[in-house]
Short mmCIF file of C-alpha atoms in Angstrom, two decimals:
data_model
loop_
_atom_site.label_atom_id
_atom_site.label_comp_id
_atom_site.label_asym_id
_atom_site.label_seq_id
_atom_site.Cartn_x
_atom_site.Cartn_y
_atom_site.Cartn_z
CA UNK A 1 73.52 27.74 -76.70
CA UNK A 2 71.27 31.09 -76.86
CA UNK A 3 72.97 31.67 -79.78
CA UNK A 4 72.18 28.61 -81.70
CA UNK A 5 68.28 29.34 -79.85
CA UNK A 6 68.31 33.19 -81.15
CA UNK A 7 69.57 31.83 -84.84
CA UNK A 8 66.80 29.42 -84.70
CA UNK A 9 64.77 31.62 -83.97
CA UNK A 10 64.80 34.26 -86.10
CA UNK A 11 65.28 31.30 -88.94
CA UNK A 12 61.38 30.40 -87.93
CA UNK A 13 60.48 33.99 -88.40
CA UNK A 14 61.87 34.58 -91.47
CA UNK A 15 60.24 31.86 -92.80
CA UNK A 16 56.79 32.98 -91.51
CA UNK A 17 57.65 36.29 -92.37
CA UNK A 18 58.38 35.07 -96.22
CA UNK A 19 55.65 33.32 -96.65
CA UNK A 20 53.04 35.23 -95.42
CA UNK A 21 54.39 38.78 -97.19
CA UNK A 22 54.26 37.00 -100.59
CA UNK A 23 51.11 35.22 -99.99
CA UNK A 24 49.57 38.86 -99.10
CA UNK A 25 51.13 40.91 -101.53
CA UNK A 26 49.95 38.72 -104.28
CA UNK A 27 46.32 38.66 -102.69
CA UNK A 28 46.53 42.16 -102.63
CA UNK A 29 47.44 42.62 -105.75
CA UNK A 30 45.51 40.59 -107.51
CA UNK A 31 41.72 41.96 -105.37
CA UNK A 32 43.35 45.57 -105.98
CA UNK A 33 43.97 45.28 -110.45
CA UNK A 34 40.41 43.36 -109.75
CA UNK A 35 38.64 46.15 -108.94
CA UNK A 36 38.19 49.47 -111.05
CA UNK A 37 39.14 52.77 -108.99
CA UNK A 38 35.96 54.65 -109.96
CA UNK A 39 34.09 52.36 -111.93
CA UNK A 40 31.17 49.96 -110.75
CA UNK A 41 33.01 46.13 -110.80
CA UNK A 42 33.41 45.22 -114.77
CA UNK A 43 34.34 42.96 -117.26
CA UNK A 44 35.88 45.17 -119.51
CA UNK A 45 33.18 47.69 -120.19
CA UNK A 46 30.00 45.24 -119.11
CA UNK A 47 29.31 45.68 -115.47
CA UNK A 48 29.51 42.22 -114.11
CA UNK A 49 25.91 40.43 -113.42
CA UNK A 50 24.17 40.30 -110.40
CA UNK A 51 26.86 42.73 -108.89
CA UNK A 52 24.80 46.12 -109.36
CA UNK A 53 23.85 45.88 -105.77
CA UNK A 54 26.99 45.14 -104.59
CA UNK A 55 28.81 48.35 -103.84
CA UNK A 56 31.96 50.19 -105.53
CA UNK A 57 35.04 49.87 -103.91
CA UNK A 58 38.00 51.29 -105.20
CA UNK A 59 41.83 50.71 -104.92
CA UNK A 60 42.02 53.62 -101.75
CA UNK A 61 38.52 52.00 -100.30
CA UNK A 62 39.95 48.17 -100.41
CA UNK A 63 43.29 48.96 -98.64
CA UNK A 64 41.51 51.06 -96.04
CA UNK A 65 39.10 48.25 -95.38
CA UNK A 66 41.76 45.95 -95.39
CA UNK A 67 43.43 47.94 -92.47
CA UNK A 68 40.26 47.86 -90.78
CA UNK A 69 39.67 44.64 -90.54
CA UNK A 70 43.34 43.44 -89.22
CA UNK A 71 43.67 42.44 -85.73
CA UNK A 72 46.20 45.55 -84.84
CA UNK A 73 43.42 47.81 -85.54
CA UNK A 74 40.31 45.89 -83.87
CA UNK A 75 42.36 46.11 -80.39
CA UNK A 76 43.28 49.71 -80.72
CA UNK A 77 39.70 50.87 -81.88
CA UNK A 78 36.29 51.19 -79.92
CA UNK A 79 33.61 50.83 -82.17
CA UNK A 80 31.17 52.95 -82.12
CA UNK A 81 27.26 52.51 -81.66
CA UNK A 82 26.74 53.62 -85.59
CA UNK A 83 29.66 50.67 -86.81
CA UNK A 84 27.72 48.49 -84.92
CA UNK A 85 24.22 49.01 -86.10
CA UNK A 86 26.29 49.03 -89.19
CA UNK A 87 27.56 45.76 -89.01
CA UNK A 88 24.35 44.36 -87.74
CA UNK A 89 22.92 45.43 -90.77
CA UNK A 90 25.15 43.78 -92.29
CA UNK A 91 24.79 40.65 -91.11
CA UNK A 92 21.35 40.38 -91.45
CA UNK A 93 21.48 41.15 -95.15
CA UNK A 94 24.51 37.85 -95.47
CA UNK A 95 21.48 35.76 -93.44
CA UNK A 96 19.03 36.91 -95.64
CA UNK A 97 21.34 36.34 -98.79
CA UNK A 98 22.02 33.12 -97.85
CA UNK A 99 18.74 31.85 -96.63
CA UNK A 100 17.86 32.30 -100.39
CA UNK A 101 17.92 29.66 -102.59
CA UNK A 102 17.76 30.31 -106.42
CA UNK A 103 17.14 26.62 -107.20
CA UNK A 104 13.85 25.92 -104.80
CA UNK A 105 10.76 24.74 -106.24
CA UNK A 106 12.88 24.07 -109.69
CA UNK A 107 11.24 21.00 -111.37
CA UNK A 108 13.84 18.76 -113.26
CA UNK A 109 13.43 16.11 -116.03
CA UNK A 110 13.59 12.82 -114.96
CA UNK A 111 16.72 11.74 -117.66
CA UNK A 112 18.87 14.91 -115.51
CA UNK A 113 18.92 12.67 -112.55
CA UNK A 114 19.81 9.80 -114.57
CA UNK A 115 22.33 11.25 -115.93
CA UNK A 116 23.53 13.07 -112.74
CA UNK A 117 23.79 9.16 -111.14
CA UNK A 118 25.71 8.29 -114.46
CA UNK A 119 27.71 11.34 -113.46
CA UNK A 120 28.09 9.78 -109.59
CA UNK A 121 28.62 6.20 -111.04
CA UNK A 122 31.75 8.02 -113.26
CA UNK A 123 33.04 9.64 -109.75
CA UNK A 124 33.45 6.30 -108.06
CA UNK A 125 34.94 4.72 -110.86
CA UNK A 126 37.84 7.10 -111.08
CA UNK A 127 38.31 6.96 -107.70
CA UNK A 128 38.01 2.89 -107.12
CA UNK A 129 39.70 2.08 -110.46
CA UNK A 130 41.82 4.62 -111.66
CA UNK A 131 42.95 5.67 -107.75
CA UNK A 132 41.99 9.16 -108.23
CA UNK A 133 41.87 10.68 -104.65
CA UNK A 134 39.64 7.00 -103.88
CA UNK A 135 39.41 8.83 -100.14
CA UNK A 136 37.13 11.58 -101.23
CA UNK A 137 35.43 10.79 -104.61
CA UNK A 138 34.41 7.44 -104.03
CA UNK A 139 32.12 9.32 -101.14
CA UNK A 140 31.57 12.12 -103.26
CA UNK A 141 30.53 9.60 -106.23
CA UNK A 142 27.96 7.56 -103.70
CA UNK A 143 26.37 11.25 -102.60
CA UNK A 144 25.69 11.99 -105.92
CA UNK A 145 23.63 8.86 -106.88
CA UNK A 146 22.51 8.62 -103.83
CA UNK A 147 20.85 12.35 -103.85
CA UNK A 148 19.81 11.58 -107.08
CA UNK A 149 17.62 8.65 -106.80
CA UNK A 150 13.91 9.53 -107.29
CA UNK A 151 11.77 8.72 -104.30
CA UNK A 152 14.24 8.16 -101.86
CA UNK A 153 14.65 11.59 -100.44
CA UNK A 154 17.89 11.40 -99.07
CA UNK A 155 19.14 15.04 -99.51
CA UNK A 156 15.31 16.45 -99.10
CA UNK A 157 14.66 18.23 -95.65
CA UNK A 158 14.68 18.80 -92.92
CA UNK A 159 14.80 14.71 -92.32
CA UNK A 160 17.07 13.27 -95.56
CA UNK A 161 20.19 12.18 -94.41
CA UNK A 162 22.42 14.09 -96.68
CA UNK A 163 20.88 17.01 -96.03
CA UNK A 164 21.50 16.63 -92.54
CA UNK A 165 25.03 15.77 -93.18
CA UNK A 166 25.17 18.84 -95.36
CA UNK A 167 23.74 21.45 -93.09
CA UNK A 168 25.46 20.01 -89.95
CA UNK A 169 29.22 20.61 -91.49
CA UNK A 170 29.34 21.49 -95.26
CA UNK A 171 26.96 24.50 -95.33
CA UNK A 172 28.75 26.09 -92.78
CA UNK A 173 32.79 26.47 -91.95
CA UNK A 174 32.76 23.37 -89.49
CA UNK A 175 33.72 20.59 -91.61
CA UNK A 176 36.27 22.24 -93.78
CA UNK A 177 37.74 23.93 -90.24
CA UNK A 178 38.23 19.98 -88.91
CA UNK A 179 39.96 19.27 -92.01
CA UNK A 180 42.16 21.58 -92.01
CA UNK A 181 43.36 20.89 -88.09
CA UNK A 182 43.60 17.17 -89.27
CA UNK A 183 45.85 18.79 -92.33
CA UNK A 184 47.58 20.16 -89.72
CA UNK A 185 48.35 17.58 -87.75
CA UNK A 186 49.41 15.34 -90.29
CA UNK A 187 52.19 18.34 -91.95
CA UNK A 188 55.39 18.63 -91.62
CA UNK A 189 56.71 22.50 -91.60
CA UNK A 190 60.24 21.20 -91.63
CA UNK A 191 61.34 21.32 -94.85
CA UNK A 192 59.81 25.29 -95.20
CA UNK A 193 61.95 26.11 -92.38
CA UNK A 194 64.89 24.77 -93.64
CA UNK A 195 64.83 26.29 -97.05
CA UNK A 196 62.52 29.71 -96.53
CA UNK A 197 63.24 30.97 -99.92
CA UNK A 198 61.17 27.68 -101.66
CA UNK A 199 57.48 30.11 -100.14
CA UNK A 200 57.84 31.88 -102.94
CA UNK A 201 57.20 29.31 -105.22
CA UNK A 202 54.17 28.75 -102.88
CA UNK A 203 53.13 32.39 -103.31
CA UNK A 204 53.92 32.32 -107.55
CA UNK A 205 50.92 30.11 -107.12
CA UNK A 206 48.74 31.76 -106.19
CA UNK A 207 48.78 33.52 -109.39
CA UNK A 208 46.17 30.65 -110.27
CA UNK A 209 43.57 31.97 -108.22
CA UNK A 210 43.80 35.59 -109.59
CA UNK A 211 43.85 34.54 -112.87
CA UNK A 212 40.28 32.51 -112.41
CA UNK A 213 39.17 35.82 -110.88
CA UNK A 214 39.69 37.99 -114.32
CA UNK A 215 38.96 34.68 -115.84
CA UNK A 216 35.35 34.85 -114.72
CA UNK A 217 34.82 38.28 -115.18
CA UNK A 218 35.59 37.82 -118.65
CA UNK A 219 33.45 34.89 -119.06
CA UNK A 220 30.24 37.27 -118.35
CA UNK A 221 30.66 38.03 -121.85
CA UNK A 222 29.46 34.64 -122.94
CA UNK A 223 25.83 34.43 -123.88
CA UNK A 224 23.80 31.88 -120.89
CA UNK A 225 26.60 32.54 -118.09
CA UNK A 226 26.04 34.75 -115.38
CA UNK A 227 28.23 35.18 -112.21
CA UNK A 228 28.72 37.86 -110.20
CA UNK A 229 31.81 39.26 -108.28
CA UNK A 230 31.16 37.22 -105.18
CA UNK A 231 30.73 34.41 -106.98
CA UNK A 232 33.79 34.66 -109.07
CA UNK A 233 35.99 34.97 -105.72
CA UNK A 234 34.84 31.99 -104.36
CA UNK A 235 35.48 30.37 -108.12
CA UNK A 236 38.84 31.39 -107.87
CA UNK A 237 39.74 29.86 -105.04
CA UNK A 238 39.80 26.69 -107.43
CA UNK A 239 42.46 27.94 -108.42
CA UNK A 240 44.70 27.23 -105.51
CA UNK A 241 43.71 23.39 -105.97
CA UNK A 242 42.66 23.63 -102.35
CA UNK A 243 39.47 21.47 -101.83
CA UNK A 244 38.47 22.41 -98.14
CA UNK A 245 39.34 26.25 -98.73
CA UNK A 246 37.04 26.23 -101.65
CA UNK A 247 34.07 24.94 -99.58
CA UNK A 248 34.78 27.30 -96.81
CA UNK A 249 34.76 30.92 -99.42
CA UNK A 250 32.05 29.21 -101.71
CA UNK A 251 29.84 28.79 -98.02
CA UNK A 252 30.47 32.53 -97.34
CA UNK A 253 30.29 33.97 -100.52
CA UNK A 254 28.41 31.99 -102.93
CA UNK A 255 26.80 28.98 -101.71
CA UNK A 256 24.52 28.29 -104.49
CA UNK A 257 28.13 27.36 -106.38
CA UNK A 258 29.80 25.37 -103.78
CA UNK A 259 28.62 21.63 -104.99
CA UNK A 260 30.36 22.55 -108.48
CA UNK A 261 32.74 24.62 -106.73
CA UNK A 262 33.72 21.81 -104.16
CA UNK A 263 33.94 18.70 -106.87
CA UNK A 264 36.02 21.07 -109.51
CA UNK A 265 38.91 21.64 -106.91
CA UNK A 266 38.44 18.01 -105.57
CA UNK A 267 38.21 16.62 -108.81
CA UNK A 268 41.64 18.67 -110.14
CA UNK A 269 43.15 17.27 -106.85
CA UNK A 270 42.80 14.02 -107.91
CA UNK A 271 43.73 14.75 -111.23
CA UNK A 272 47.14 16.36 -110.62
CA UNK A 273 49.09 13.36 -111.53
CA UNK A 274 47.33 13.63 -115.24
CA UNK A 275 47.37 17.36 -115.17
CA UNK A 276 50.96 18.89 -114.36
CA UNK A 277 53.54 16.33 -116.17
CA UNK A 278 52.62 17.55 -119.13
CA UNK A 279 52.75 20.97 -118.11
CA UNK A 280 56.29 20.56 -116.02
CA UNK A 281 58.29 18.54 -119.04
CA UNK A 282 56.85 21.45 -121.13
CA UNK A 283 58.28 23.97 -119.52
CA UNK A 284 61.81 23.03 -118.04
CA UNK A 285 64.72 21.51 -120.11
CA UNK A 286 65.92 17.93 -119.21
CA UNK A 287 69.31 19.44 -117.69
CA UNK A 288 66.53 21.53 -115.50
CA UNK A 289 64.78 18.90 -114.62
CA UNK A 290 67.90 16.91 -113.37
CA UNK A 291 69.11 19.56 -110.83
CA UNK A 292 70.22 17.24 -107.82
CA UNK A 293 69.72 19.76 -104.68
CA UNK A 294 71.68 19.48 -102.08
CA UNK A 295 70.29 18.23 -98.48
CA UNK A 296 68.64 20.75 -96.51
CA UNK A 297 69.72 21.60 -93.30
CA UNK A 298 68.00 19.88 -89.95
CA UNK A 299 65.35 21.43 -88.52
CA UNK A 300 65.14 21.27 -84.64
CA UNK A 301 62.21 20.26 -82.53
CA UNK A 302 62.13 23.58 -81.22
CA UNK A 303 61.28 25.78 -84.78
CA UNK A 304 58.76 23.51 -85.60
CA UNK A 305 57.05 24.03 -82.40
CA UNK A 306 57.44 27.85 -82.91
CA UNK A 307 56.31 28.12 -86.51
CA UNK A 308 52.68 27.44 -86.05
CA UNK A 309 52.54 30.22 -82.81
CA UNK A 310 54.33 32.39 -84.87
CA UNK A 311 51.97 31.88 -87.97
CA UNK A 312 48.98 31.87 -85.89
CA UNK A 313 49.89 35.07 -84.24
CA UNK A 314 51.17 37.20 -87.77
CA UNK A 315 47.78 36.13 -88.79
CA UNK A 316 45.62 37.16 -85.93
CA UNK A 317 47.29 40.53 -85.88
CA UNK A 318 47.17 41.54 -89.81
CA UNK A 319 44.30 39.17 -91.66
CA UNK A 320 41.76 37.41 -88.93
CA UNK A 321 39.43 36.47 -91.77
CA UNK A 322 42.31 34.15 -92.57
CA UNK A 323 42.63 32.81 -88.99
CA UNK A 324 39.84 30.22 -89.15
CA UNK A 325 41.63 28.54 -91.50
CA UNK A 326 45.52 28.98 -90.64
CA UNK A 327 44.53 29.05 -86.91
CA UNK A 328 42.95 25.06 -87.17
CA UNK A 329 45.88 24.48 -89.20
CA UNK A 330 48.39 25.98 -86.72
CA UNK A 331 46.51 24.02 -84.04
CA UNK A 332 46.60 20.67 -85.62
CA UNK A 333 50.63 21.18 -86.31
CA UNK A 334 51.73 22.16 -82.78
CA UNK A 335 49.63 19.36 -81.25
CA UNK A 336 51.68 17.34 -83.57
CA UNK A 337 55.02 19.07 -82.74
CA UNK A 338 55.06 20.16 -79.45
CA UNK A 339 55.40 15.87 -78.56
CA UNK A 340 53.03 15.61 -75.13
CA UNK A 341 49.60 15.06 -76.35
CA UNK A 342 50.42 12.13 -79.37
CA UNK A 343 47.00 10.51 -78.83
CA UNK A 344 45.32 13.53 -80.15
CA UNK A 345 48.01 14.09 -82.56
CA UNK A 346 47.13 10.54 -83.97
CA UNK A 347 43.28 11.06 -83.44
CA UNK A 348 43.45 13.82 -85.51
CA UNK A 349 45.30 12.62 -88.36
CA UNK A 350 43.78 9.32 -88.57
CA UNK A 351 40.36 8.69 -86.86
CA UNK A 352 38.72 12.08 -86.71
CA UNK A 353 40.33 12.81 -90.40
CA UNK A 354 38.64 10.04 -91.89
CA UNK A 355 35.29 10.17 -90.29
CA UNK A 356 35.28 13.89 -91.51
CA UNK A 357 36.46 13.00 -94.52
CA UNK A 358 33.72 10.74 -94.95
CA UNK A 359 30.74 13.06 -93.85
CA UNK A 360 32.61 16.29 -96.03
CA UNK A 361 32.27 14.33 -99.34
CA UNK A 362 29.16 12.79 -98.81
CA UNK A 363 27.79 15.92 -98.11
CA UNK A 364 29.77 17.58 -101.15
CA UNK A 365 27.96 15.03 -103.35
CA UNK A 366 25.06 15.85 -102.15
CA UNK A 367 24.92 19.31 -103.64
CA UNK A 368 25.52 17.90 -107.19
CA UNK A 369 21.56 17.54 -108.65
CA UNK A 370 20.88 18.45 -112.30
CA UNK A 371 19.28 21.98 -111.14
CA UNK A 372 22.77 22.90 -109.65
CA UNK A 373 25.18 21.20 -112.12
CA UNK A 374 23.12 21.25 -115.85
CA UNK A 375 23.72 24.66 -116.62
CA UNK A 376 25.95 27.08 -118.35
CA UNK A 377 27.34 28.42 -115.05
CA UNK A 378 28.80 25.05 -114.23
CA UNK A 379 29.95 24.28 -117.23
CA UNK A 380 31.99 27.37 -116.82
CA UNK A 381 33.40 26.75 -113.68
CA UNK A 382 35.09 23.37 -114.47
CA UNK A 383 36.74 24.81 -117.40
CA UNK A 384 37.72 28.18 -115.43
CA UNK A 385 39.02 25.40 -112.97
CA UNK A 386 41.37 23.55 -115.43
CA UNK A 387 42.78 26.49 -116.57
CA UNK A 388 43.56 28.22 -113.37
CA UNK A 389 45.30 24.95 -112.20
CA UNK A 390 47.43 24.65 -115.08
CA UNK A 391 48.47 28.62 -114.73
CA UNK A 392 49.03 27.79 -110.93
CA UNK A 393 51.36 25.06 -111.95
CA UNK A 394 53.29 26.94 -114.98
CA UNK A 395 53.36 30.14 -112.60
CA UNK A 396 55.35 28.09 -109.76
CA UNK A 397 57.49 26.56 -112.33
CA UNK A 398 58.19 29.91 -113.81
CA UNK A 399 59.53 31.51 -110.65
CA UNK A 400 61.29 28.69 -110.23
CA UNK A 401 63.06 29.56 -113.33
CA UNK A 402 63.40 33.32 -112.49
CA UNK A 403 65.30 32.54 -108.94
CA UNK A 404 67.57 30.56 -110.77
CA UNK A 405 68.76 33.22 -112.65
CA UNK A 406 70.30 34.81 -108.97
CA UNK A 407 70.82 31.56 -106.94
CA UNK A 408 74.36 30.11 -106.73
CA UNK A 409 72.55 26.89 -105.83
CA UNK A 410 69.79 26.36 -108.12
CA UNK A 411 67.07 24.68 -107.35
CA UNK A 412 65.02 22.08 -109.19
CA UNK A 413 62.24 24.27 -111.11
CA UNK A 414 59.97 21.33 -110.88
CA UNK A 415 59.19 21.73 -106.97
CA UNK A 416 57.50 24.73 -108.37
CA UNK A 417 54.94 22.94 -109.54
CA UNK A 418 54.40 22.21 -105.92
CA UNK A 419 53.05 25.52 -104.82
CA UNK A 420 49.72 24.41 -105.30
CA UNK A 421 47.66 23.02 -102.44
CA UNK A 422 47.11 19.77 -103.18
CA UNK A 423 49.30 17.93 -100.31
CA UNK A 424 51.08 16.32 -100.58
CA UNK A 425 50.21 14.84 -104.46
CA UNK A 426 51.95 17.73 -105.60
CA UNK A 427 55.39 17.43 -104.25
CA UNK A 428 54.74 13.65 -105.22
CA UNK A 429 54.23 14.14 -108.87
CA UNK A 430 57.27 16.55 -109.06
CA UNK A 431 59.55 13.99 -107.06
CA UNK A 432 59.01 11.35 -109.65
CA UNK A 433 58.92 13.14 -112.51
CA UNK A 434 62.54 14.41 -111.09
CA UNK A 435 63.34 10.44 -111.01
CA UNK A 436 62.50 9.90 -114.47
CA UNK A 437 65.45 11.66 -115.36
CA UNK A 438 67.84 10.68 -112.42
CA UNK A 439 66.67 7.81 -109.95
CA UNK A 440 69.09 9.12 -107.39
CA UNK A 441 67.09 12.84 -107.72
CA UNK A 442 65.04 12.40 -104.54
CA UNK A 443 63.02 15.97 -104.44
CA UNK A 444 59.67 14.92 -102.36
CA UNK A 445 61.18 16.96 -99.35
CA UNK A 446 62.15 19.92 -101.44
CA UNK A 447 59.15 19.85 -103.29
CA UNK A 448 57.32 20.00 -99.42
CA UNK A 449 58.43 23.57 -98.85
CA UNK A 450 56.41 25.18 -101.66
CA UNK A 451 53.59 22.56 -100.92
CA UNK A 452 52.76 23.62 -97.80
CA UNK A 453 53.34 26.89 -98.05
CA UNK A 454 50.79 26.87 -100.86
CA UNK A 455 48.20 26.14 -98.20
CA UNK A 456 48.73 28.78 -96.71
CA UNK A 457 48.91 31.03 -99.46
CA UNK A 458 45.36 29.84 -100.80
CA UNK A 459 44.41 30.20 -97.10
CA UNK A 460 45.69 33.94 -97.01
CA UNK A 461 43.99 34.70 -100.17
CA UNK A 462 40.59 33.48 -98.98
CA UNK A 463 41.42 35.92 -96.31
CA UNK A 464 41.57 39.12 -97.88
CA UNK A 465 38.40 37.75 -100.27
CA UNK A 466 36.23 37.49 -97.19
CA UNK A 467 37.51 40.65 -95.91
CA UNK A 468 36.78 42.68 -98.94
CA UNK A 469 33.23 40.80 -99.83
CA UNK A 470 32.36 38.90 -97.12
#
């Protein structure tokens, strides 16, 4: 019986141990080939906008921050009083930063917020209609033409509704945090577990969100946009198709962009069922896309209890900008798992998830008037979006691919597709595209491992962002 316990065990670590050293390597990869070892941060030759101020950190100058701000090091070190007047420095400049608000005072046409409520009326349509993500754009939709109508002064402060709504939770990390304990709580770890190996589809990913980050630097280079290297990490965060991990970097780093920000990555959420067939039947064969995989294993009670303590604690000890996020999501899971509180289990999955839900997307809507949206900028994002979530997709389908090349048992390259964040659409869309082609080719649970550890890849990646700009 310890034996089976200790095999169990060290099962859960691996797994956590997997999918947190891909998630890393590949955030710390991509920041490192971000950022120029002598040079100020460029595009090429063209410092990047806005970012003269910001200062130079090289390849030996990110890793050594990096180490400083992990959890090992924070309980082994005493600051002392000059890091502290340092760091409250600091954090008066990020209150100052983002008490600032480039669009105040900007006077709009009266046709931009008519055509921001056609936008809103659009929103609501795809959502009610079409079934696009209905939970979350059919609020967003109703906050846009809502915001938008002239005289009513719903997102005007300090007394508008929606900008109460937007201060109380989306502004700040509150809202997205409650989301992600509900995500927690309503995620199964299981299949992860049982099949470790599928995280680094989850991790292959995450090649989405680096690629928006060069992406944007290179779009500096186009006459009338303008971002600058905070701004383009919390862009490419879109990347990961993650909608409350984009509001959470865009609120620390750049949250002038977070209405475009927020309704790109919510938008390609709901969108996922248009976006990656395509994408997946271009890429894999029809024998590929066939591959019947065999049942994974059972997963006991007692890993899935452990996983989220051992997550939490990995995370705590080498990223704890990333424990916001992973920690609410660890908490929300072993509420779930560990079987003796089920009411708040439920409360968080259902009633607390929804009225959140609710109060994030209204609030998200909010954000999107013509002085924030009508621009170049914008325009720039939701293409930079659509691209990064189609090189998210290919990536994971890719690896896929690669592993097969070394796996006795191959597995179905279209759970790749899967590593992005949007769960659990993703691993829906690959399971019935893997029907098309065999209705006894049930993959939804296969396609879960690289789904979820896609969260937690984004998540990880926001990390080391925060930690390096934030």
């Amino acid at each position: 019986m310890n034996s089976l316990t200790n095999k169990k065990g060290k099962q859960v670590m691996k797994a956590c141990l997997v999918l947190f050293g891909i998630s890393l390597v590949l955030s710390f990869a991509g920041s490192v080939f971000a950022l120029d070892s002598k040079a100020p941060a460029s595009a090429g030759s063209k410092i990047v906008k806005g970012s003269e101020n910001i200062p130079e950190i090289s390849v030996g100058k990110f890793l050594k921050g990096i180490g400083k701000s992990t959890g090992i090091y924070r309980l082994i070190h005493t600051e002392t009083p000059e890091e502290i007047a340092e760091a409250k420095a600091a954090e008066e400049a990020k209150l100052a930063a983002e008490a600032y608000d480039p669009f105040a005072g900007k006077i709009v046409p009266g046709w931009q917020k008519l055509l921001m409520m056609a936008i809103g009326f659009l929103i609501v349509y795809l959502g009610a209609a079409r079934g696009f993500e209905p939970l979350l754009l059919i609020p967003i939709g109703f906050g846009t033409i809502l915001v938008n109508v002239p005289g009513a002064g719903m997102g005007d402060a300090p007394h508008g509704m929606l900008h109460i709504i937007y201060s109380a939770g989306v502004g700040n990390e509150f809202f997205p945090m409650l989301i992600f304990m509900g995500i927690g709580a309503m995620t199964d770890f299981g299949p992860l577990i049982a099949n470790p190996k599928t995280a680094l589809l989850g991790g292959a990913a995450q090649f989405g969100v680096f690629f928006t980050l060069f992406g944007v630097a290179l779009m500096n280079f186009i006459p009338g946009v303008d971002y600058n290297l905070m701004q383009a990490c919390a862009i490419a965060i879109i990347g990961g198709a993650d909608g409350p991990t984009s509001i959470y970097v865009s609120g620390k780093l750049a949250p002038e962009l977070m209405a475009v920000i927020a309704v790109a990555a919510y938008s390609y959420m709901a969108l996922v069922p248009m976006i990656q067939p395509p994408i997946m039947k271009a890429l894999t064969t029809k024998k590929e896309r066939s591959i019947v995989m065999k049942q994974a294993r059972n997963v006991s009670q007692i890993e899935k209890t452990l996983f989220p303590l051992l997550l939490l604690c990995i995370t705590a000890l080498l990223l704890p900008p990333a424990a916001p996020l992973i920690g609410m999501l660890a908490f929300g899971n072993f509420v779930k798992q560990c079987g003796v509180v089920q009411r708040l289990s439920k409360t968080m999955e259902n009633e607390l998830m929804n009225i959140v839900s609710i109060l994030l997307s209204l609030g998200v809507g909010s954000q999107m008037t013509p002085e924030k949206i009508i621009n170049m900028n914008s325009i720039g994002i939701i293409i930079l979006g659509l691209v990064a979530f189609a090189v998210a997709t290919a990536s994971g389908l890719l690896m896929a691919k690669f592993m097969n090349l070394f796996l006795k048992e191959k597995i179905n390259p279209l759970i790749g597709s899967a590593g992005v964040s949007a769960v659990p659409m993703a691993a829906r869309v690959a399971n019935k595209v893997g029907m098309e082609y065999d209705p006894s080719n049930f993959l939804l649970m296969h396609a879960m491992g690289p789904n979820v550890s896609g969260v937690i890849g984004t998540a990880i990646a926001a990390g080391v962002f925060i930690a390096t700009f934030g």
